[in-house]
Amino acid sequence: MNIETLYEDDDLLIVNKPAGLLVIPDRFNSELPCLNKMLEAKTGQKIWVVHRLDRDTSGVICFAKTEESHRYLSVMFQERDVNKYYAGLVTGIVIPAEGRIESPIAAHPAQNGKMVVARKGKMAVTDYKVVQQWPMYALMQFQIHTGRTHQVRVHMQSIGHPIVCDELYGDGQPFMLSNIKRKYRMSEKDEVEKPLLSRLALHAYRLEFAKEDGTPIAVEAPIPKDMSACIKQLDKWTKMDSI
């Protein structure tokens, strides 16, 4: 698997994580490929994990190449001195089109690996903004000010607009062209319709922070082809004036 490097110097390595790839080894299945081990094999040196992305989330992720850098960056992320931006497709018409969600998040009391909005959880803050709205879907920008597990996914579910293709917090259904194109006809050579998107429609597209010496770092990863294909088809086949 080819991992795209977005930025690298003596202290940092920032890459574009593909969807479906773990960041660190799985506790229950150490044979699964993971990003930090792949980068260590590629660079021939130890790589320190600074923060994480969900397995099914793609996009910008930063690693440290030295212990000193790891200590500094860990504090930066812990104290929220980092700007983290995500792009995502959600279901429904989002009203209001811009806002802030401040809801604490805790582990689900009965379902392992799932999180919920709960009064006794840790406070989580997400700013959201509709970038583009269609009759059944919206393209969103998120800025997270805390780093809770599944934060964007839990917060969007809590206001009734789960991330597209989210199996844990939504219906998990793939994004099909037949969902949005009237009088859709499948190609004669295909026996079943192929989904445009069958993974979590969430992408970490921008990361901003300052290095210890004050050097500003701002790195972006373009929206992946599968999500872009959905956006293109939504633009082509759906119109807001039909609502």
JSON list of C-alpha atoms in Angstrom, two decimals:
[
{"chain": "A", "resi": 1, "resn": "MET", "atom": "CA", "xyz": [0.00, 0.00, 0.00]},
{"chain": "A", "resi": 2, "resn": "ASN", "atom": "CA", "xyz": [1.39, 3.37, -1.03]},
{"chain": "A", "resi": 3, "resn": "ILE", "atom": "CA", "xyz": [1.20, 5.99, 1.74]},
{"chain": "A", "resi": 4, "resn": "GLU", "atom": "CA", "xyz": [1.33, 9.60, 0.52]},
{"chain": "A", "resi": 5, "resn": "THR", "atom": "CA", "xyz": [3.72, 11.85, 2.45]},
{"chain": "A", "resi": 6, "resn": "LEU", "atom": "CA", "xyz": [2.30, 15.36, 2.86]},
{"chain": "A", "resi": 7, "resn": "TYR", "atom": "CA", "xyz": [5.13, 16.90, 4.91]},
{"chain": "A", "resi": 8, "resn": "GLU", "atom": "CA", "xyz": [8.40, 15.70, 6.40]},
{"chain": "A", "resi": 9, "resn": "ASP", "atom": "CA", "xyz": [11.38, 17.20, 8.22]},
{"chain": "A", "resi": 10, "resn": "ASP", "atom": "CA", "xyz": [13.82, 16.00, 10.88]},
{"chain": "A", "resi": 11, "resn": "ASP", "atom": "CA", "xyz": [11.11, 16.07, 13.57]},
{"chain": "A", "resi": 12, "resn": "LEU", "atom": "CA", "xyz": [7.81, 15.31, 11.84]},
{"chain": "A", "resi": 13, "resn": "LEU", "atom": "CA", "xyz": [6.21, 12.99, 9.35]},
{"chain": "A", "resi": 14, "resn": "ILE", "atom": "CA", "xyz": [2.71, 13.91, 8.17]},
{"chain": "A", "resi": 15, "resn": "VAL", "atom": "CA", "xyz": [0.93, 11.53, 5.81]},
{"chain": "A", "resi": 16, "resn": "ASN", "atom": "CA", "xyz": [-2.44, 10.99, 4.15]},
{"chain": "A", "resi": 17, "resn": "LYS", "atom": "CA", "xyz": [-3.95, 7.93, 5.82]},
{"chain": "A", "resi": 18, "resn": "PRO", "atom": "CA", "xyz": [-6.09, 5.72, 3.58]},
{"chain": "A", "resi": 19, "resn": "ALA", "atom": "CA", "xyz": [-9.51, 4.70, 4.87]},
{"chain": "A", "resi": 20, "resn": "GLY", "atom": "CA", "xyz": [-9.63, 1.22, 6.36]},
{"chain": "A", "resi": 21, "resn": "LEU", "atom": "CA", "xyz": [-6.12, 1.30, 7.82]},
{"chain": "A", "resi": 22, "resn": "LEU", "atom": "CA", "xyz": [-5.43, 1.13, 11.55]},
{"chain": "A", "resi": 23, "resn": "VAL", "atom": "CA", "xyz": [-3.05, 3.70, 13.05]},
{"chain": "A", "resi": 24, "resn": "ILE", "atom": "CA", "xyz": [-1.64, 1.37, 15.74]},
{"chain": "A", "resi": 25, "resn": "PRO", "atom": "CA", "xyz": [-1.72, -2.44, 16.06]},
{"chain": "A", "resi": 26, "resn": "ASP", "atom": "CA", "xyz": [-5.01, -4.06, 16.97]},
{"chain": "A", "resi": 27, "resn": "ARG", "atom": "CA", "xyz": [-4.97, -5.48, 20.51]},
{"chain": "A", "resi": 28, "resn": "PHE", "atom": "CA", "xyz": [-6.88, -8.58, 19.42]},
{"chain": "A", "resi": 29, "resn": "ASN", "atom": "CA", "xyz": [-5.39, -9.13, 15.98]},
{"chain": "A", "resi": 30, "resn": "SER", "atom": "CA", "xyz": [-1.77, -8.03, 15.70]},
{"chain": "A", "resi": 31, "resn": "GLU", "atom": "CA", "xyz": [-1.59, -9.40, 12.13]},
{"chain": "A", "resi": 32, "resn": "LEU", "atom": "CA", "xyz": [-3.70, -6.57, 10.73]},
{"chain": "A", "resi": 33, "resn": "PRO", "atom": "CA", "xyz": [-1.62, -3.92, 8.91]},
{"chain": "A", "resi": 34, "resn": "CYS", "atom": "CA", "xyz": [-1.21, -0.61, 10.75]},
{"chain": "A", "resi": 35, "resn": "LEU", "atom": "CA", "xyz": [0.10, 2.75, 9.65]},
{"chain": "A", "resi": 36, "resn": "ASN", "atom": "CA", "xyz": [2.83, 3.39, 12.21]},
{"chain": "A", "resi": 37, "resn": "LYS", "atom": "CA", "xyz": [4.49, 0.00, 11.56]},
{"chain": "A", "resi": 38, "resn": "MET", "atom": "CA", "xyz": [4.28, 0.54, 7.80]},
{"chain": "A", "resi": 39, "resn": "LEU", "atom": "CA", "xyz": [5.96, 3.94, 8.18]},
{"chain": "A", "resi": 40, "resn": "GLU", "atom": "CA", "xyz": [8.68, 2.48, 10.39]},
{"chain": "A", "resi": 41, "resn": "ALA", "atom": "CA", "xyz": [9.37, -0.14, 7.74]},
{"chain": "A", "resi": 42, "resn": "LYS", "atom": "CA", "xyz": [9.39, 2.53, 5.02]},
{"chain": "A", "resi": 43, "resn": "THR", "atom": "CA", "xyz": [11.66, 5.00, 6.85]},
{"chain": "A", "resi": 44, "resn": "GLY", "atom": "CA", "xyz": [13.82, 2.47, 8.69]},
{"chain": "A", "resi": 45, "resn": "GLN", "atom": "CA", "xyz": [13.41, 4.34, 11.99]},
{"chain": "A", "resi": 46, "resn": "LYS", "atom": "CA", "xyz": [11.14, 4.50, 15.01]},
{"chain": "A", "resi": 47, "resn": "ILE", "atom": "CA", "xyz": [7.97, 6.53, 14.52]},
{"chain": "A", "resi": 48, "resn": "TRP", "atom": "CA", "xyz": [6.01, 7.90, 17.51]},
{"chain": "A", "resi": 49, "resn": "VAL", "atom": "CA", "xyz": [2.21, 8.16, 17.39]},
{"chain": "A", "resi": 50, "resn": "VAL", "atom": "CA", "xyz": [0.98, 11.65, 18.36]},
{"chain": "A", "resi": 51, "resn": "HIS", "atom": "CA", "xyz": [-2.76, 11.38, 17.68]},
{"chain": "A", "resi": 52, "resn": "ARG", "atom": "CA", "xyz": [-5.11, 8.97, 15.95]},
{"chain": "A", "resi": 53, "resn": "LEU", "atom": "CA", "xyz": [-7.80, 8.71, 13.31]},
{"chain": "A", "resi": 54, "resn": "ASP", "atom": "CA", "xyz": [-10.53, 6.08, 13.27]},
{"chain": "A", "resi": 55, "resn": "ARG", "atom": "CA", "xyz": [-9.73, 3.09, 11.10]},
{"chain": "A", "resi": 56, "resn": "ASP", "atom": "CA", "xyz": [-12.36, 4.08, 8.51]},
{"chain": "A", "resi": 57, "resn": "THR", "atom": "CA", "xyz": [-11.47, 7.79, 8.49]},
{"chain": "A", "resi": 58, "resn": "SER", "atom": "CA", "xyz": [-8.99, 8.98, 5.88]},
{"chain": "A", "resi": 59, "resn": "GLY", "atom": "CA", "xyz": [-6.75, 12.03, 5.85]},
{"chain": "A", "resi": 60, "resn": "VAL", "atom": "CA", "xyz": [-4.01, 14.05, 7.52]},
{"chain": "A", "resi": 61, "resn": "ILE", "atom": "CA", "xyz": [-2.22, 12.43, 10.44]},
{"chain": "A", "resi": 62, "resn": "CYS", "atom": "CA", "xyz": [1.01, 13.52, 12.15]},
{"chain": "A", "resi": 63, "resn": "PHE", "atom": "CA", "xyz": [3.78, 11.36, 13.61]},
{"chain": "A", "resi": 64, "resn": "ALA", "atom": "CA", "xyz": [6.94, 12.32, 15.53]},
{"chain": "A", "resi": 65, "resn": "LYS", "atom": "CA", "xyz": [10.40, 11.19, 14.42]},
{"chain": "A", "resi": 66, "resn": "THR", "atom": "CA", "xyz": [12.20, 11.98, 17.69]},
{"chain": "A", "resi": 67, "resn": "GLU", "atom": "CA", "xyz": [11.41, 11.59, 21.39]},
{"chain": "A", "resi": 68, "resn": "GLU", "atom": "CA", "xyz": [11.70, 15.35, 21.89]},
{"chain": "A", "resi": 69, "resn": "SER", "atom": "CA", "xyz": [9.25, 16.06, 19.11]},
{"chain": "A", "resi": 70, "resn": "HIS", "atom": "CA", "xyz": [6.91, 13.40, 20.48]},
{"chain": "A", "resi": 71, "resn": "ARG", "atom": "CA", "xyz": [6.86, 15.02, 23.92]},
{"chain": "A", "resi": 72, "resn": "TYR", "atom": "CA", "xyz": [6.21, 18.48, 22.49]},
{"chain": "A", "resi": 73, "resn": "LEU", "atom": "CA", "xyz": [3.49, 17.39, 20.05]},
{"chain": "A", "resi": 74, "resn": "SER", "atom": "CA", "xyz": [1.74, 15.22, 22.63]},
{"chain": "A", "resi": 75, "resn": "VAL", "atom": "CA", "xyz": [1.37, 18.27, 24.88]},
{"chain": "A", "resi": 76, "resn": "MET", "atom": "CA", "xyz": [0.17, 20.38, 21.93]},
{"chain": "A", "resi": 77, "resn": "PHE", "atom": "CA", "xyz": [-2.57, 17.91, 21.09]},
{"chain": "A", "resi": 78, "resn": "GLN", "atom": "CA", "xyz": [-3.48, 17.39, 24.73]},
{"chain": "A", "resi": 79, "resn": "GLU", "atom": "CA", "xyz": [-3.81, 21.12, 25.38]},
{"chain": "A", "resi": 80, "resn": "ARG", "atom": "CA", "xyz": [-5.75, 21.67, 22.14]},
{"chain": "A", "resi": 81, "resn": "ASP", "atom": "CA", "xyz": [-3.19, 23.98, 20.56]},
{"chain": "A", "resi": 82, "resn": "VAL", "atom": "CA", "xyz": [-3.81, 22.27, 17.22]},
{"chain": "A", "resi": 83, "resn": "ASN", "atom": "CA", "xyz": [-6.45, 23.11, 14.61]},
{"chain": "A", "resi": 84, "resn": "LYS", "atom": "CA", "xyz": [-8.06, 19.96, 13.20]},
{"chain": "A", "resi": 85, "resn": "TYR", "atom": "CA", "xyz": [-10.51, 20.16, 10.30]},
{"chain": "A", "resi": 86, "resn": "TYR", "atom": "CA", "xyz": [-12.61, 17.38, 8.79]},
{"chain": "A", "resi": 87, "resn": "ALA", "atom": "CA", "xyz": [-14.90, 17.07, 5.77]},
{"chain": "A", "resi": 88, "resn": "GLY", "atom": "CA", "xyz": [-17.82, 14.68, 5.83]},
{"chain": "A", "resi": 89, "resn": "LEU", "atom": "CA", "xyz": [-21.02, 13.71, 4.06]},
{"chain": "A", "resi": 90, "resn": "VAL", "atom": "CA", "xyz": [-24.05, 13.45, 6.34]},
{"chain": "A", "resi": 91, "resn": "THR", "atom": "CA", "xyz": [-27.66, 12.50, 5.83]},
{"chain": "A", "resi": 92, "resn": "GLY", "atom": "CA", "xyz": [-30.54, 14.97, 5.76]},
{"chain": "A", "resi": 93, "resn": "ILE", "atom": "CA", "xyz": [-30.97, 18.74, 5.64]},
{"chain": "A", "resi": 94, "resn": "VAL", "atom": "CA", "xyz": [-28.90, 20.32, 8.40]},
{"chain": "A", "resi": 95, "resn": "ILE", "atom": "CA", "xyz": [-30.61, 23.19, 10.26]},
{"chain": "A", "resi": 96, "resn": "PRO", "atom": "CA", "xyz": [-29.10, 25.47, 11.39]},
{"chain": "A", "resi": 97, "resn": "ALA", "atom": "CA", "xyz": [-26.43, 25.34, 8.69]},
{"chain": "A", "resi": 98, "resn": "GLU", "atom": "CA", "xyz": [-23.70, 26.39, 11.11]},
{"chain": "A", "resi": 99, "resn": "GLY", "atom": "CA", "xyz": [-23.24, 25.82, 14.81]},
{"chain": "A", "resi": 100, "resn": "ARG", "atom": "CA", "xyz": [-21.38, 24.31, 17.74]},
{"chain": "A", "resi": 101, "resn": "ILE", "atom": "CA", "xyz": [-22.10, 21.03, 19.51]},
{"chain": "A", "resi": 102, "resn": "GLU", "atom": "CA", "xyz": [-20.97, 20.90, 23.13]},
{"chain": "A", "resi": 103, "resn": "SER", "atom": "CA", "xyz": [-21.97, 17.49, 24.42]},
{"chain": "A", "resi": 104, "resn": "PRO", "atom": "CA", "xyz": [-20.00, 15.16, 26.70]},
{"chain": "A", "resi": 105, "resn": "ILE", "atom": "CA", "xyz": [-19.09, 11.75, 25.30]},
{"chain": "A", "resi": 106, "resn": "ALA", "atom": "CA", "xyz": [-18.70, 8.47, 27.21]},
{"chain": "A", "resi": 107, "resn": "ALA", "atom": "CA", "xyz": [-18.31, 4.78, 26.40]},
{"chain": "A", "resi": 108, "resn": "HIS", "atom": "CA", "xyz": [-21.57, 3.00, 25.61]},
{"chain": "A", "resi": 109, "resn": "PRO", "atom": "CA", "xyz": [-22.70, 1.15, 28.76]},
{"chain": "A", "resi": 110, "resn": "ALA", "atom": "CA", "xyz": [-23.51, -2.07, 26.90]},
{"chain": "A", "resi": 111, "resn": "GLN", "atom": "CA", "xyz": [-21.81, -2.02, 23.49]},
{"chain": "A", "resi": 112, "resn": "ASN", "atom": "CA", "xyz": [-18.03, -2.36, 23.45]},
{"chain": "A", "resi": 113, "resn": "GLY", "atom": "CA", "xyz": [-16.27, 0.05, 21.08]},
{"chain": "A", "resi": 114, "resn": "LYS", "atom": "CA", "xyz": [-19.23, 2.43, 20.79]},
{"chain": "A", "resi": 115, "resn": "MET", "atom": "CA", "xyz": [-19.55, 5.89, 22.32]},
{"chain": "A", "resi": 116, "resn": "VAL", "atom": "CA", "xyz": [-22.60, 7.92, 23.34]},
{"chain": "A", "resi": 117, "resn": "VAL", "atom": "CA", "xyz": [-23.50, 11.43, 24.40]},
{"chain": "A", "resi": 118, "resn": "ALA", "atom": "CA", "xyz": [-23.81, 11.15, 28.18]},
{"chain": "A", "resi": 119, "resn": "ARG", "atom": "CA", "xyz": [-24.00, 13.63, 31.04]},
{"chain": "A", "resi": 120, "resn": "LYS", "atom": "CA", "xyz": [-21.17, 11.91, 32.92]},
{"chain": "A", "resi": 121, "resn": "GLY", "atom": "CA", "xyz": [-18.88, 11.75, 29.88]},
{"chain": "A", "resi": 122, "resn": "LYS", "atom": "CA", "xyz": [-15.90, 13.95, 28.97]},
{"chain": "A", "resi": 123, "resn": "MET", "atom": "CA", "xyz": [-16.80, 17.28, 27.40]},
{"chain": "A", "resi": 124, "resn": "ALA", "atom": "CA", "xyz": [-16.43, 17.37, 23.62]},
{"chain": "A", "resi": 125, "resn": "VAL", "atom": "CA", "xyz": [-16.72, 20.42, 21.36]},
{"chain": "A", "resi": 126, "resn": "THR", "atom": "CA", "xyz": [-17.34, 20.32, 17.59]},
{"chain": "A", "resi": 127, "resn": "ASP", "atom": "CA", "xyz": [-17.95, 23.29, 15.29]},
{"chain": "A", "resi": 128, "resn": "TYR", "atom": "CA", "xyz": [-19.81, 22.42, 12.10]},
{"chain": "A", "resi": 129, "resn": "LYS", "atom": "CA", "xyz": [-20.72, 24.22, 8.90]},
{"chain": "A", "resi": 130, "resn": "VAL", "atom": "CA", "xyz": [-22.70, 23.15, 5.85]},
{"chain": "A", "resi": 131, "resn": "VAL", "atom": "CA", "xyz": [-20.52, 23.56, 2.76]},
{"chain": "A", "resi": 132, "resn": "GLN", "atom": "CA", "xyz": [-23.12, 22.25, 0.33]},
{"chain": "A", "resi": 133, "resn": "GLN", "atom": "CA", "xyz": [-26.70, 21.09, 0.90]},
{"chain": "A", "resi": 134, "resn": "TRP", "atom": "CA", "xyz": [-28.73, 18.70, -1.25]},
{"chain": "A", "resi": 135, "resn": "PRO", "atom": "CA", "xyz": [-32.22, 17.30, -0.62]},
{"chain": "A", "resi": 136, "resn": "MET", "atom": "CA", "xyz": [-31.02, 14.15, 1.18]},
{"chain": "A", "resi": 137, "resn": "TYR", "atom": "CA", "xyz": [-27.36, 14.82, 2.00]},
{"chain": "A", "resi": 138, "resn": "ALA", "atom": "CA", "xyz": [-24.99, 17.59, 3.06]},
{"chain": "A", "resi": 139, "resn": "LEU", "atom": "CA", "xyz": [-21.27, 18.15, 2.69]},
{"chain": "A", "resi": 140, "resn": "MET", "atom": "CA", "xyz": [-19.97, 19.41, 6.03]},
{"chain": "A", "resi": 141, "resn": "GLN", "atom": "CA", "xyz": [-16.87, 21.01, 7.48]},
{"chain": "A", "resi": 142, "resn": "PHE", "atom": "CA", "xyz": [-16.01, 20.17, 11.07]},
{"chain": "A", "resi": 143, "resn": "GLN", "atom": "CA", "xyz": [-13.47, 21.64, 13.43]},
{"chain": "A", "resi": 144, "resn": "ILE", "atom": "CA", "xyz": [-12.95, 19.62, 16.58]},
{"chain": "A", "resi": 145, "resn": "HIS", "atom": "CA", "xyz": [-11.65, 21.34, 19.71]},
{"chain": "A", "resi": 146, "resn": "THR", "atom": "CA", "xyz": [-11.37, 18.13, 21.71]},
{"chain": "A", "resi": 147, "resn": "GLY", "atom": "CA", "xyz": [-10.17, 14.71, 20.64]},
{"chain": "A", "resi": 148, "resn": "ARG", "atom": "CA", "xyz": [-12.76, 12.27, 21.96]},
{"chain": "A", "resi": 149, "resn": "THR", "atom": "CA", "xyz": [-13.17, 8.83, 20.41]},
{"chain": "A", "resi": 150, "resn": "HIS", "atom": "CA", "xyz": [-15.57, 8.97, 17.42]},
{"chain": "A", "resi": 151, "resn": "GLN", "atom": "CA", "xyz": [-16.31, 12.60, 18.31]},
{"chain": "A", "resi": 152, "resn": "VAL", "atom": "CA", "xyz": [-17.64, 13.87, 14.97]},
{"chain": "A", "resi": 153, "resn": "ARG", "atom": "CA", "xyz": [-19.61, 10.67, 14.39]},
{"chain": "A", "resi": 154, "resn": "VAL", "atom": "CA", "xyz": [-21.26, 10.72, 17.82]},
{"chain": "A", "resi": 155, "resn": "HIS", "atom": "CA", "xyz": [-22.03, 14.44, 17.70]},
{"chain": "A", "resi": 156, "resn": "MET", "atom": "CA", "xyz": [-23.60, 14.29, 14.25]},
{"chain": "A", "resi": 157, "resn": "GLN", "atom": "CA", "xyz": [-25.71, 11.30, 15.22]},
{"chain": "A", "resi": 158, "resn": "SER", "atom": "CA", "xyz": [-26.83, 13.23, 18.32]},
{"chain": "A", "resi": 159, "resn": "ILE", "atom": "CA", "xyz": [-28.35, 15.98, 16.17]},
{"chain": "A", "resi": 160, "resn": "GLY", "atom": "CA", "xyz": [-29.95, 13.53, 13.73]},
{"chain": "A", "resi": 161, "resn": "HIS", "atom": "CA", "xyz": [-27.45, 13.67, 10.86]},
{"chain": "A", "resi": 162, "resn": "PRO", "atom": "CA", "xyz": [-25.11, 10.65, 11.00]},
{"chain": "A", "resi": 163, "resn": "ILE", "atom": "CA", "xyz": [-22.12, 10.35, 8.70]},
{"chain": "A", "resi": 164, "resn": "VAL", "atom": "CA", "xyz": [-22.92, 8.51, 5.46]},
{"chain": "A", "resi": 165, "resn": "CYS", "atom": "CA", "xyz": [-22.00, 4.79, 5.51]},
{"chain": "A", "resi": 166, "resn": "ASP", "atom": "CA", "xyz": [-21.45, 4.81, 9.29]},
{"chain": "A", "resi": 167, "resn": "GLU", "atom": "CA", "xyz": [-22.19, 1.27, 10.46]},
{"chain": "A", "resi": 168, "resn": "LEU", "atom": "CA", "xyz": [-21.86, 2.15, 14.15]},
{"chain": "A", "resi": 169, "resn": "TYR", "atom": "CA", "xyz": [-23.81, 5.41, 14.36]},
{"chain": "A", "resi": 170, "resn": "GLY", "atom": "CA", "xyz": [-25.92, 5.36, 11.19]},
{"chain": "A", "resi": 171, "resn": "ASP", "atom": "CA", "xyz": [-27.60, 2.77, 9.00]},
{"chain": "A", "resi": 172, "resn": "GLY", "atom": "CA", "xyz": [-24.29, 1.71, 7.41]},
{"chain": "A", "resi": 173, "resn": "GLN", "atom": "CA", "xyz": [-25.86, 1.62, 3.96]},
{"chain": "A", "resi": 174, "resn": "PRO", "atom": "CA", "xyz": [-23.49, 2.27, 1.02]},
{"chain": "A", "resi": 175, "resn": "PHE", "atom": "CA", "xyz": [-23.97, 5.37, -1.12]},
{"chain": "A", "resi": 176, "resn": "MET", "atom": "CA", "xyz": [-25.64, 4.25, -4.37]},
{"chain": "A", "resi": 177, "resn": "LEU", "atom": "CA", "xyz": [-26.28, 6.30, -7.48]},
{"chain": "A", "resi": 178, "resn": "SER", "atom": "CA", "xyz": [-29.81, 4.84, -7.54]},
{"chain": "A", "resi": 179, "resn": "ASN", "atom": "CA", "xyz": [-30.46, 6.70, -4.25]},
{"chain": "A", "resi": 180, "resn": "ILE", "atom": "CA", "xyz": [-30.32, 10.06, -5.99]},
{"chain": "A", "resi": 181, "resn": "LYS", "atom": "CA", "xyz": [-30.74, 9.49, -9.75]},
{"chain": "A", "resi": 182, "resn": "ARG", "atom": "CA", "xyz": [-34.33, 9.24, -10.91]},
{"chain": "A", "resi": 183, "resn": "LYS", "atom": "CA", "xyz": [-35.09, 6.46, -13.41]},
{"chain": "A", "resi": 184, "resn": "TYR", "atom": "CA", "xyz": [-31.72, 4.88, -12.65]},
{"chain": "A", "resi": 185, "resn": "ARG", "atom": "CA", "xyz": [-30.90, 1.99, -14.97]},
{"chain": "A", "resi": 186, "resn": "MET", "atom": "CA", "xyz": [-28.10, -0.42, -14.27]},
{"chain": "A", "resi": 187, "resn": "SER", "atom": "CA", "xyz": [-25.64, -1.31, -16.99]},
{"chain": "A", "resi": 188, "resn": "GLU", "atom": "CA", "xyz": [-26.49, -4.53, -18.84]},
{"chain": "A", "resi": 189, "resn": "LYS", "atom": "CA", "xyz": [-23.06, -5.98, -18.01]},
{"chain": "A", "resi": 190, "resn": "ASP", "atom": "CA", "xyz": [-23.55, -5.53, -14.26]},
{"chain": "A", "resi": 191, "resn": "GLU", "atom": "CA", "xyz": [-25.58, -8.00, -12.22]},
{"chain": "A", "resi": 192, "resn": "VAL", "atom": "CA", "xyz": [-25.69, -5.78, -9.14]},
{"chain": "A", "resi": 193, "resn": "GLU", "atom": "CA", "xyz": [-25.26, -2.04, -8.67]},
{"chain": "A", "resi": 194, "resn": "LYS", "atom": "CA", "xyz": [-21.82, -1.05, -7.44]},
{"chain": "A", "resi": 195, "resn": "PRO", "atom": "CA", "xyz": [-21.78, 1.55, -4.65]},
{"chain": "A", "resi": 196, "resn": "LEU", "atom": "CA", "xyz": [-20.08, 4.90, -5.20]},
{"chain": "A", "resi": 197, "resn": "LEU", "atom": "CA", "xyz": [-19.01, 4.81, -1.55]},
{"chain": "A", "resi": 198, "resn": "SER", "atom": "CA", "xyz": [-19.07, 1.95, 0.92]},
{"chain": "A", "resi": 199, "resn": "ARG", "atom": "CA", "xyz": [-16.86, 3.33, 3.72]},
{"chain": "A", "resi": 200, "resn": "LEU", "atom": "CA", "xyz": [-17.28, 6.03, 6.34]},
{"chain": "A", "resi": 201, "resn": "ALA", "atom": "CA", "xyz": [-17.63, 9.38, 4.53]},
{"chain": "A", "resi": 202, "resn": "LEU", "atom": "CA", "xyz": [-15.28, 11.26, 6.86]},
{"chain": "A", "resi": 203, "resn": "HIS", "atom": "CA", "xyz": [-11.91, 12.78, 5.93]},
{"chain": "A", "resi": 204, "resn": "ALA", "atom": "CA", "xyz": [-9.40, 14.73, 8.03]},
{"chain": "A", "resi": 205, "resn": "TYR", "atom": "CA", "xyz": [-8.48, 17.33, 5.43]},
{"chain": "A", "resi": 206, "resn": "ARG", "atom": "CA", "xyz": [-6.39, 19.94, 7.31]},
{"chain": "A", "resi": 207, "resn": "LEU", "atom": "CA", "xyz": [-4.05, 20.15, 10.31]},
{"chain": "A", "resi": 208, "resn": "GLU", "atom": "CA", "xyz": [-2.48, 23.35, 11.68]},
{"chain": "A", "resi": 209, "resn": "PHE", "atom": "CA", "xyz": [-0.01, 23.90, 14.53]},
{"chain": "A", "resi": 210, "resn": "ALA", "atom": "CA", "xyz": [3.32, 25.52, 15.37]},
{"chain": "A", "resi": 211, "resn": "LYS", "atom": "CA", "xyz": [6.53, 23.59, 15.93]},
{"chain": "A", "resi": 212, "resn": "GLU", "atom": "CA", "xyz": [8.58, 24.12, 19.08]},
{"chain": "A", "resi": 213, "resn": "ASP", "atom": "CA", "xyz": [10.78, 26.67, 17.28]},
{"chain": "A", "resi": 214, "resn": "GLY", "atom": "CA", "xyz": [7.68, 28.60, 16.16]},
{"chain": "A", "resi": 215, "resn": "THR", "atom": "CA", "xyz": [7.61, 27.29, 12.57]},
{"chain": "A", "resi": 216, "resn": "PRO", "atom": "CA", "xyz": [3.97, 27.23, 11.42]},
{"chain": "A", "resi": 217, "resn": "ILE", "atom": "CA", "xyz": [2.78, 23.93, 9.94]},
{"chain": "A", "resi": 218, "resn": "ALA", "atom": "CA", "xyz": [-0.39, 23.76, 7.83]},
{"chain": "A", "resi": 219, "resn": "VAL", "atom": "CA", "xyz": [-1.01, 20.59, 5.85]},
{"chain": "A", "resi": 220, "resn": "GLU", "atom": "CA", "xyz": [-3.98, 19.58, 3.70]},
{"chain": "A", "resi": 221, "resn": "ALA", "atom": "CA", "xyz": [-5.08, 16.33, 2.07]},
{"chain": "A", "resi": 222, "resn": "PRO", "atom": "CA", "xyz": [-7.57, 16.61, -0.80]},
{"chain": "A", "resi": 223, "resn": "ILE", "atom": "CA", "xyz": [-10.94, 14.91, -0.48]},
{"chain": "A", "resi": 224, "resn": "PRO", "atom": "CA", "xyz": [-10.51, 11.29, -1.66]},
{"chain": "A", "resi": 225, "resn": "LYS", "atom": "CA", "xyz": [-11.78, 10.14, -5.03]},
{"chain": "A", "resi": 226, "resn": "ASP", "atom": "CA", "xyz": [-14.64, 8.05, -3.62]},
{"chain": "A", "resi": 227, "resn": "MET", "atom": "CA", "xyz": [-16.09, 10.96, -1.64]},
{"chain": "A", "resi": 228, "resn": "SER", "atom": "CA", "xyz": [-15.48, 13.33, -4.56]},
{"chain": "A", "resi": 229, "resn": "ALA", "atom": "CA", "xyz": [-17.40, 10.98, -6.85]},
{"chain": "A", "resi": 230, "resn": "CYS", "atom": "CA", "xyz": [-20.41, 11.17, -4.53]},
{"chain": "A", "resi": 231, "resn": "ILE", "atom": "CA", "xyz": [-20.25, 14.97, -4.43]},
{"chain": "A", "resi": 232, "resn": "LYS", "atom": "CA", "xyz": [-20.04, 15.12, -8.22]},
{"chain": "A", "resi": 233, "resn": "GLN", "atom": "CA", "xyz": [-23.09, 12.88, -8.64]},
{"chain": "A", "resi": 234, "resn": "LEU", "atom": "CA", "xyz": [-25.06, 14.80, -6.01]},
{"chain": "A", "resi": 235, "resn": "ASP", "atom": "CA", "xyz": [-24.35, 18.02, -7.92]},
{"chain": "A", "resi": 236, "resn": "LYS", "atom": "CA", "xyz": [-25.40, 16.39, -11.16]},
{"chain": "A", "resi": 237, "resn": "TRP", "atom": "CA", "xyz": [-28.58, 14.63, -10.12]},
{"chain": "A", "resi": 238, "resn": "THR", "atom": "CA", "xyz": [-30.07, 16.60, -7.22]},
{"chain": "A", "resi": 239, "resn": "LYS", "atom": "CA", "xyz": [-31.30, 20.19, -7.04]},
{"chain": "A", "resi": 240, "resn": "MET", "atom": "CA", "xyz": [-32.23, 22.15, -3.96]},
{"chain": "A", "resi": 241, "resn": "ASP", "atom": "CA", "xyz": [-35.16, 23.76, -5.77]},
{"chain": "A", "resi": 242, "resn": "SER", "atom": "CA", "xyz": [-36.86, 20.38, -5.80]},
{"chain": "A", "resi": 243, "resn": "ILE", "atom": "CA", "xyz": [-37.21, 20.32, -2.00]}
]
